[in-house]
Amino acid sequence: MRLLHTSDWHLGRAFHRVALLDAQAAFLDHLVATALDREVDAVLVAGDVYDRAVPPLSAVELFDTALHRLADAGVPTVMISGNHDSARRLGVAAGLIERAGIHLRTDPAGAGTPVVLADTHGDVALYGLPYLEPALVRAEFGTEKAGHEAVLAAAMDRVRADLAARPEGTRSVVLAHAFVAGGEPSDSERDITVGGVDSVPAGVFDGVDYVALGHLHGSQTLSPRIRYSGSPLAYSFSEADHRKTMWLIDLGADGSVETAERVDCPVPRPLARIRGRLDELLDDPALARHEDSWVEATLTDPVRPAEPMARLCERFPGTLHLVFDPERGEDDPLLSYALRLRGRDDRQIAEDFVAHVRGGSGPDGAERAVLYGALDAVRTAAAEREGDGR
């Protein structure tokens, strides 16, 4: 069975205030064409269809058009909701849409109920595990701990139980939206940390033949049977070196991944990160190749130059992001607060604050649990608001 694995479309998202709807439409054209040209048996979309819980109408229309085209082409499609989606909104009319071969899996209660497709070798059961916000699905799965690993493990127990009751030789595919240990994040994914832990071990997915992952925006292979497709477009300059692709997977008669091919996605405009003093960037002939790129420029001038963005745009009209990182020592009192915090997450910043006000002593275990609990509560409340469309 031939599967086309994609994820993290983020329809409606912009790139540093540049609208990407045309680029997203071009990607969906490419997806449908690939599904037809390569005779795909099923399209898998592993979450984050939209960029936010209440997407703009233009994004909804684009999604609707893509579903109609896949349905008209007779290509079965299985998709799950991600942490950016409102599962309840995305799942509206899922039962009706399913009649057209578009299978939306947004309800955690359906984790153990697969879409069953067949080829000449028999059945393939495709299980959709929507993004599982631990605090919101803990009761559904009866887990003692409200963590990503606990709820995913419980969902996978339902998958394995259903699979065990099916005819011998039934092959299995799981779609999931999660941060799996070993994956490499970028700057454009929303943090899903719970209790200080953001990732789950790959062993959670033992017992199935292929795992189509979403959430991380870089295409990655954690094992031959566990892969991230990555996002089809770059959504941050941290993805400048990414090769944006979909996975074309051939699942063999025994469930093994016989071939895994990366199918390139259209690139609307290359990304470039350049660094140096302003005059150097404007004069360096080696940077000519970036003059038609979207550019992030980091200026290292000791003193901020006059009108840097306007001057950069004269040579690099696609300059979208300007960063100042002056050539100073770490002990320089003028080193900005933002630079000192670069690369540190909310938990580390909170712990650093406690250490600062105490004169060097960080939080103990109990205090750390309170900090983590407060951060988790804020994130969970935000997820609940988004789920209700508030």
Protein backbone atom coordinates (compact mmCIF):
# COMPACT_ATOMS: atom_id res chain seq x y z
CA MET A 1 0.00 0.00 0.00
CA ARG A 2 1.35 3.40 -0.98
CA LEU A 3 0.92 6.19 1.58
CA LEU A 4 1.60 9.92 1.21
CA HIS A 5 2.49 11.30 4.65
CA THR A 6 2.28 15.03 5.32
CA SER A 7 1.52 17.27 8.29
CA ASP A 8 1.66 20.77 9.76
CA TRP A 9 0.04 22.68 6.92
CA HIS A 10 -0.77 25.61 9.26
CA LEU A 11 -3.25 27.05 6.79
CA GLY A 12 -3.73 30.76 7.43
CA ARG A 13 -0.26 31.34 8.83
CA ALA A 14 1.95 34.21 7.69
CA PHE A 15 5.73 34.40 7.58
CA HIS A 16 6.90 37.56 9.36
CA ARG A 17 3.69 39.28 8.23
CA VAL A 18 4.02 38.02 4.65
CA ALA A 19 0.84 36.17 3.62
CA LEU A 20 1.46 32.56 2.61
CA LEU A 21 -1.98 31.59 1.35
CA ASP A 22 -0.84 31.46 -2.29
CA ALA A 23 2.15 29.31 -1.33
CA GLN A 24 -0.11 27.02 0.70
CA ALA A 25 -2.47 26.73 -2.26
CA ALA A 26 0.48 25.80 -4.48
CA PHE A 27 1.49 23.11 -2.00
CA LEU A 28 -2.02 21.62 -1.97
CA ASP A 29 -2.02 21.62 -5.78
CA HIS A 30 1.26 19.71 -5.58
CA LEU A 31 -0.12 17.28 -2.99
CA VAL A 32 -3.16 16.40 -5.11
CA ALA A 33 -1.03 16.06 -8.26
CA THR A 34 1.44 13.81 -6.41
CA ALA A 35 -1.36 11.63 -5.05
CA LEU A 36 -2.64 11.11 -8.60
CA ASP A 37 0.66 10.86 -10.46
CA ARG A 38 2.20 8.43 -7.96
CA GLU A 39 -0.98 6.37 -7.58
CA VAL A 40 -1.21 6.90 -3.83
CA ASP A 41 -3.60 4.63 -1.93
CA ALA A 42 -4.08 7.03 1.01
CA VAL A 43 -3.05 10.51 2.10
CA LEU A 44 -2.10 10.90 5.78
CA VAL A 45 -2.23 14.34 7.42
CA ALA A 46 -0.72 14.23 10.92
CA GLY A 47 -2.21 17.35 12.48
CA ASP A 48 -2.01 21.14 12.53
CA VAL A 49 -4.19 21.55 9.48
CA TYR A 50 -4.82 25.15 10.55
CA ASP A 51 -2.55 27.57 12.35
CA ARG A 52 -5.08 28.57 14.98
CA ALA A 53 -8.30 27.36 16.52
CA VAL A 54 -10.46 29.87 14.63
CA PRO A 55 -8.81 30.16 11.21
CA PRO A 56 -9.55 32.91 8.70
CA LEU A 57 -12.24 32.20 6.12
CA SER A 58 -9.65 32.14 3.32
CA ALA A 59 -7.86 29.25 5.05
CA VAL A 60 -11.12 27.34 5.56
CA GLU A 61 -12.00 27.78 1.89
CA LEU A 62 -8.57 26.51 0.86
CA PHE A 63 -8.99 23.45 3.08
CA ASP A 64 -12.48 22.82 1.72
CA THR A 65 -11.21 22.97 -1.86
CA ALA A 66 -8.40 20.50 -1.10
CA LEU A 67 -10.85 18.03 0.46
CA HIS A 68 -13.16 18.24 -2.55
CA ARG A 69 -10.28 17.59 -4.93
CA LEU A 70 -9.05 14.58 -2.98
CA ALA A 71 -12.57 13.20 -2.72
CA ASP A 72 -13.22 13.75 -6.44
CA ALA A 73 -9.96 11.95 -7.20
CA GLY A 74 -11.05 9.00 -5.08
CA VAL A 75 -7.98 9.21 -2.84
CA PRO A 76 -8.83 8.17 0.75
CA THR A 77 -7.52 10.71 3.23
CA VAL A 78 -6.98 10.29 6.97
CA MET A 79 -6.21 13.37 9.04
CA ILE A 80 -5.99 14.23 12.71
CA SER A 81 -6.17 17.47 14.66
CA GLY A 82 -2.97 18.97 16.05
CA ASN A 83 -2.22 21.26 18.96
CA HIS A 84 -2.88 24.36 16.81
CA ASP A 85 -6.28 23.10 15.65
CA SER A 86 -9.57 23.26 17.46
CA ALA A 87 -10.42 19.56 17.45
CA ARG A 88 -14.11 20.27 17.92
CA ARG A 89 -14.28 22.74 15.03
CA LEU A 90 -12.18 20.62 12.68
CA GLY A 91 -14.32 17.59 13.47
CA VAL A 92 -17.65 19.23 12.61
CA ALA A 93 -19.48 17.12 10.00
CA ALA A 94 -16.77 14.43 10.17
CA GLY A 95 -19.38 11.69 9.88
CA LEU A 96 -20.84 13.17 6.72
CA ILE A 97 -17.44 13.94 5.18
CA GLU A 98 -16.36 10.35 5.83
CA ARG A 99 -18.83 9.19 3.17
CA ALA A 100 -16.61 10.94 0.62
CA GLY A 101 -13.51 9.08 1.80
CA ILE A 102 -12.17 11.90 3.99
CA HIS A 103 -11.64 10.55 7.50
CA LEU A 104 -11.23 13.25 10.17
CA ARG A 105 -10.03 11.88 13.50
CA THR A 106 -10.38 14.60 16.15
CA ASP A 107 -12.04 12.79 19.10
CA PRO A 108 -9.64 11.05 21.52
CA ALA A 109 -12.36 8.51 22.33
CA GLY A 110 -11.98 7.10 18.82
CA ALA A 111 -8.29 6.28 19.17
CA GLY A 112 -8.92 2.56 18.93
CA THR A 113 -11.30 2.75 15.97
CA PRO A 114 -9.35 2.61 12.70
CA VAL A 115 -10.04 3.46 9.10
CA VAL A 116 -9.63 0.11 7.35
CA LEU A 117 -8.36 0.07 3.76
CA ALA A 118 -7.43 -2.96 1.70
CA ASP A 119 -5.02 -3.88 -1.07
CA THR A 120 -4.10 -7.17 -2.74
CA HIS A 121 -2.30 -8.30 0.43
CA GLY A 122 -5.22 -7.69 2.82
CA ASP A 123 -6.32 -5.06 5.30
CA VAL A 124 -4.44 -2.02 6.59
CA ALA A 125 -5.85 -0.46 9.77
CA LEU A 126 -5.10 3.26 10.08
CA TYR A 127 -5.52 4.71 13.58
CA GLY A 128 -5.76 8.47 14.07
CA LEU A 129 -4.59 9.80 17.43
CA PRO A 130 -5.40 13.51 17.56
CA TYR A 131 -3.20 15.76 19.66
CA LEU A 132 -3.81 14.67 23.25
CA GLU A 133 -3.61 17.58 25.70
CA PRO A 134 -2.90 15.59 28.90
CA ALA A 135 -5.01 17.60 31.31
CA LEU A 136 -8.01 17.53 28.97
CA VAL A 137 -7.98 13.82 28.05
CA ARG A 138 -6.77 12.27 31.28
CA ALA A 139 -10.29 11.30 32.33
CA GLU A 140 -11.03 9.72 28.95
CA PHE A 141 -8.04 7.40 29.25
CA GLY A 142 -8.16 6.91 33.01
CA THR A 143 -4.49 7.75 33.52
CA GLU A 144 -3.10 8.48 36.96
CA LYS A 145 -0.54 10.92 35.61
CA ALA A 146 -1.42 13.89 33.41
CA GLY A 147 1.56 13.68 31.08
CA HIS A 148 2.11 13.17 27.37
CA GLU A 149 3.63 9.73 27.77
CA ALA A 150 0.79 8.48 30.00
CA VAL A 151 -2.06 9.55 27.70
CA LEU A 152 -0.30 8.46 24.50
CA ALA A 153 0.50 5.09 26.05
CA ALA A 154 -3.15 4.66 27.03
CA ALA A 155 -4.28 5.58 23.52
CA MET A 156 -1.79 3.12 22.04
CA ASP A 157 -3.09 0.41 24.38
CA ARG A 158 -6.47 0.86 22.70
CA VAL A 159 -4.81 0.64 19.28
CA ARG A 160 -3.00 -2.59 20.15
CA ALA A 161 -6.15 -4.10 21.70
CA ASP A 162 -8.16 -3.41 18.55
CA LEU A 163 -5.37 -4.68 16.33
CA ALA A 164 -5.09 -7.92 18.32
CA ALA A 165 -8.76 -8.65 17.61
CA ARG A 166 -8.34 -8.28 13.85
CA PRO A 167 -7.42 -11.05 11.40
CA GLU A 168 -3.83 -12.18 11.51
CA GLY A 169 -1.69 -10.29 9.03
CA THR A 170 -3.60 -7.01 9.34
CA ARG A 171 -1.08 -4.25 8.86
CA SER A 172 -1.22 -1.12 11.00
CA VAL A 173 -0.52 2.60 10.67
CA VAL A 174 -0.79 5.24 13.40
CA LEU A 175 -1.06 8.99 12.88
CA ALA A 176 0.01 11.00 15.93
CA HIS A 177 0.82 14.60 16.77
CA ALA A 178 3.51 14.69 19.44
CA PHE A 179 7.13 15.50 20.27
CA VAL A 180 8.87 12.12 20.20
CA ALA A 181 12.30 11.80 21.83
CA GLY A 182 15.08 12.06 19.28
CA GLY A 183 13.25 14.61 17.15
CA GLU A 184 14.87 17.97 16.36
CA PRO A 185 12.61 21.00 16.99
CA SER A 186 12.69 24.39 15.29
CA ASP A 187 11.58 27.84 16.46
CA SER A 188 8.12 27.70 14.88
CA GLU A 189 6.48 24.91 16.91
CA ARG A 190 4.31 25.81 19.88
CA ASP A 191 5.62 24.52 23.20
CA ILE A 192 3.67 21.50 24.53
CA THR A 193 5.68 20.91 27.69
CA VAL A 194 3.80 19.39 30.63
CA GLY A 195 5.38 19.14 34.07
CA GLY A 196 8.79 19.95 32.65
CA VAL A 197 8.59 17.15 30.06
CA ASP A 198 7.85 17.83 26.40
CA SER A 199 8.76 14.56 24.65
CA VAL A 200 7.64 10.93 24.73
CA PRO A 201 9.79 7.86 24.04
CA ALA A 202 9.49 6.21 20.64
CA GLY A 203 8.74 2.92 22.42
CA VAL A 204 5.21 4.21 23.08
CA PHE A 205 4.45 3.25 19.46
CA ASP A 206 5.67 -0.36 19.68
CA GLY A 207 3.51 -2.91 17.90
CA VAL A 208 2.50 -1.01 14.76
CA ASP A 209 4.05 -1.05 11.30
CA TYR A 210 4.27 2.66 10.48
CA VAL A 211 3.92 5.83 12.56
CA ALA A 212 3.16 9.05 10.67
CA LEU A 213 4.12 11.88 13.00
CA GLY A 214 3.28 15.56 13.02
CA HIS A 215 4.29 18.55 15.19
CA LEU A 216 8.00 19.01 14.44
CA HIS A 217 8.55 21.05 11.28
CA GLY A 218 11.67 19.31 9.99
CA SER A 219 11.43 16.06 8.00
CA GLN A 220 13.01 13.39 10.19
CA THR A 221 13.47 9.64 10.43
CA LEU A 222 13.48 8.38 14.01
CA SER A 223 13.48 4.78 12.77
CA PRO A 224 12.50 3.17 9.46
CA ARG A 225 8.93 2.92 10.72
CA ILE A 226 8.66 6.20 12.71
CA ARG A 227 8.95 9.44 10.73
CA TYR A 228 8.08 13.12 10.77
CA SER A 229 7.08 14.58 7.41
CA GLY A 230 7.72 18.12 8.62
CA SER A 231 5.82 21.19 7.45
CA PRO A 232 5.48 21.78 3.70
CA LEU A 233 6.62 25.39 4.06
CA ALA A 234 9.14 27.11 6.30
CA TYR A 235 7.49 29.01 9.13
CA SER A 236 10.60 30.43 10.82
CA PHE A 237 14.14 31.35 9.81
CA SER A 238 15.34 28.44 11.94
CA GLU A 239 14.09 26.30 9.06
CA ALA A 240 16.34 27.98 6.48
CA ASP A 241 18.31 24.77 5.97
CA HIS A 242 15.29 22.47 5.88
CA ARG A 243 14.40 20.53 2.77
CA LYS A 244 10.60 20.64 2.77
CA THR A 245 9.12 17.33 1.66
CA MET A 246 6.39 14.73 2.05
CA TRP A 247 7.07 11.04 2.66
CA LEU A 248 5.97 8.56 0.01
CA ILE A 249 5.83 5.24 1.86
CA ASP A 250 5.38 1.80 0.31
CA LEU A 251 4.10 -0.59 2.97
CA GLY A 252 4.91 -4.19 2.10
CA ALA A 253 2.77 -7.29 2.44
CA ASP A 254 4.39 -8.06 5.81
CA GLY A 255 4.01 -4.48 7.10
CA SER A 256 7.62 -3.52 6.50
CA VAL A 257 8.51 -0.15 4.96
CA GLU A 258 9.76 -1.31 1.56
CA THR A 259 10.57 2.17 0.26
CA ALA A 260 10.49 5.66 1.76
CA GLU A 261 10.94 8.51 -0.68
CA ARG A 262 11.04 12.22 0.06
CA VAL A 263 8.90 14.18 -2.39
CA ASP A 264 9.96 17.82 -2.53
CA CYS A 265 7.41 20.57 -1.92
CA PRO A 266 7.31 23.83 -3.91
CA VAL A 267 9.51 26.58 -2.43
CA PRO A 268 7.89 30.02 -2.75
CA ARG A 269 11.14 31.83 -1.94
CA PRO A 270 14.43 30.63 -0.40
CA LEU A 271 15.39 31.71 3.11
CA ALA A 272 18.73 33.20 4.10
CA ARG A 273 20.30 34.11 7.44
CA ILE A 274 23.14 36.57 7.09
CA ARG A 275 25.33 38.01 9.83
CA GLY A 276 27.93 40.74 10.12
CA ARG A 277 28.43 44.48 10.22
CA LEU A 278 26.01 46.40 8.03
CA ASP A 279 28.63 47.76 5.62
CA GLU A 280 30.08 44.27 5.19
CA LEU A 281 26.69 42.80 4.37
CA LEU A 282 25.99 45.52 1.82
CA ASP A 283 29.36 45.09 0.07
CA ASP A 284 30.06 41.34 0.25
CA PRO A 285 29.81 39.91 -3.31
CA ALA A 286 29.35 36.38 -1.91
CA LEU A 287 25.89 37.42 -0.64
CA ALA A 288 24.58 38.18 -4.12
CA ARG A 289 22.86 34.79 -4.15
CA HIS A 290 20.56 35.97 -1.35
CA GLU A 291 19.31 39.12 -3.06
CA ASP A 292 16.06 37.39 -4.08
CA SER A 293 15.62 35.51 -0.78
CA TRP A 294 13.63 36.24 2.32
CA VAL A 295 16.37 37.43 4.66
CA GLU A 296 17.02 37.51 8.38
CA ALA A 297 19.94 39.84 9.03
CA THR A 298 21.89 39.86 12.28
CA LEU A 299 23.94 43.04 12.65
CA THR A 300 27.06 42.88 14.79
CA ASP A 301 28.00 46.59 14.65
CA PRO A 302 29.13 47.79 18.11
CA VAL A 303 26.88 50.83 17.65
CA ARG A 304 23.50 50.54 15.94
CA PRO A 305 23.83 52.01 12.44
CA ALA A 306 21.40 54.55 11.01
CA GLU A 307 18.38 53.28 9.06
CA PRO A 308 19.60 49.67 8.92
CA MET A 309 16.39 48.12 7.55
CA ALA A 310 16.03 50.65 4.74
CA ARG A 311 19.67 50.21 3.72
CA LEU A 312 19.44 46.42 3.82
CA CYS A 313 16.27 46.43 1.73
CA GLU A 314 18.06 48.34 -1.02
CA ARG A 315 20.24 45.28 -1.63
CA PHE A 316 18.00 42.56 -0.12
CA PRO A 317 14.39 43.61 -0.83
CA GLY A 318 13.15 40.48 0.93
CA THR A 319 14.59 41.43 4.31
CA LEU A 320 11.92 40.51 6.86
CA HIS A 321 13.69 40.25 10.20
CA LEU A 322 16.42 42.34 11.74
CA VAL A 323 18.40 41.23 14.81
CA PHE A 324 21.03 43.23 16.70
CA ASP A 325 23.84 41.26 18.28
CA PRO A 326 26.63 43.80 18.87
CA GLU A 327 30.19 42.64 19.29
CA ARG A 328 30.44 42.77 23.07
CA GLY A 329 31.73 40.56 25.82
CA GLU A 330 29.36 38.51 27.96
CA ASP A 331 30.08 40.80 30.92
CA ASP A 332 29.14 43.97 29.06
CA PRO A 333 26.34 45.70 31.02
CA LEU A 334 24.70 46.76 27.77
CA LEU A 335 24.10 43.17 26.69
CA SER A 336 20.36 43.09 26.12
CA TYR A 337 17.93 41.13 28.26
CA ALA A 338 16.56 39.40 25.16
CA LEU A 339 20.00 38.14 24.22
CA ARG A 340 20.58 36.81 27.71
CA LEU A 341 17.34 34.85 27.48
CA ARG A 342 17.95 33.47 24.01
CA GLY A 343 17.46 29.71 23.86
CA ARG A 344 15.90 29.49 27.35
CA ASP A 345 12.35 28.23 27.81
CA ASP A 346 9.68 29.47 30.23
CA ARG A 347 10.64 26.98 32.95
CA GLN A 348 14.30 27.97 32.87
CA ILE A 349 13.44 31.67 32.91
CA ALA A 350 11.16 31.20 35.92
CA GLU A 351 13.84 29.24 37.78
CA ASP A 352 16.44 31.88 36.93
CA PHE A 353 14.15 34.57 38.33
CA VAL A 354 13.81 32.72 41.63
CA ALA A 355 17.59 32.35 41.81
CA HIS A 356 18.05 36.05 41.02
CA VAL A 357 15.72 37.39 43.73
CA ARG A 358 17.27 35.01 46.28
CA GLY A 359 20.77 35.99 45.42
CA GLY A 360 21.77 32.70 43.81
CA SER A 361 19.62 29.95 45.33
CA GLY A 362 17.23 28.37 42.81
CA PRO A 363 13.91 26.65 43.57
CA ASP A 364 13.86 23.35 45.41
CA GLY A 365 11.88 20.34 44.23
CA ALA A 366 8.58 21.40 45.76
CA GLU A 367 8.88 24.95 44.49
CA ARG A 368 9.82 23.69 41.04
CA ALA A 369 6.65 21.57 41.00
CA VAL A 370 4.58 24.67 41.83
CA LEU A 371 6.24 26.65 39.02
CA TYR A 372 5.71 23.86 36.51
CA GLY A 373 2.12 23.40 37.65
CA ALA A 374 1.38 27.10 37.15
CA LEU A 375 2.86 27.09 33.65
CA ASP A 376 0.93 23.92 32.78
CA ALA A 377 -2.31 25.46 34.09
CA VAL A 378 -1.88 28.54 31.90
CA ARG A 379 -1.22 26.42 28.80
CA THR A 380 -4.15 24.10 29.54
CA ALA A 381 -6.51 27.05 30.07
CA ALA A 382 -5.39 28.46 26.72
CA ALA A 383 -6.03 25.12 25.05
CA GLU A 384 -9.53 24.97 26.57
CA ARG A 385 -10.30 28.50 25.34
CA GLU A 386 -9.11 27.66 21.84
CA GLY A 387 -11.10 24.43 21.82
CA ASP A 388 -14.25 26.41 22.60
CA GLY A 389 -13.34 29.07 20.04
CA ARG A 390 -13.12 31.79 22.70
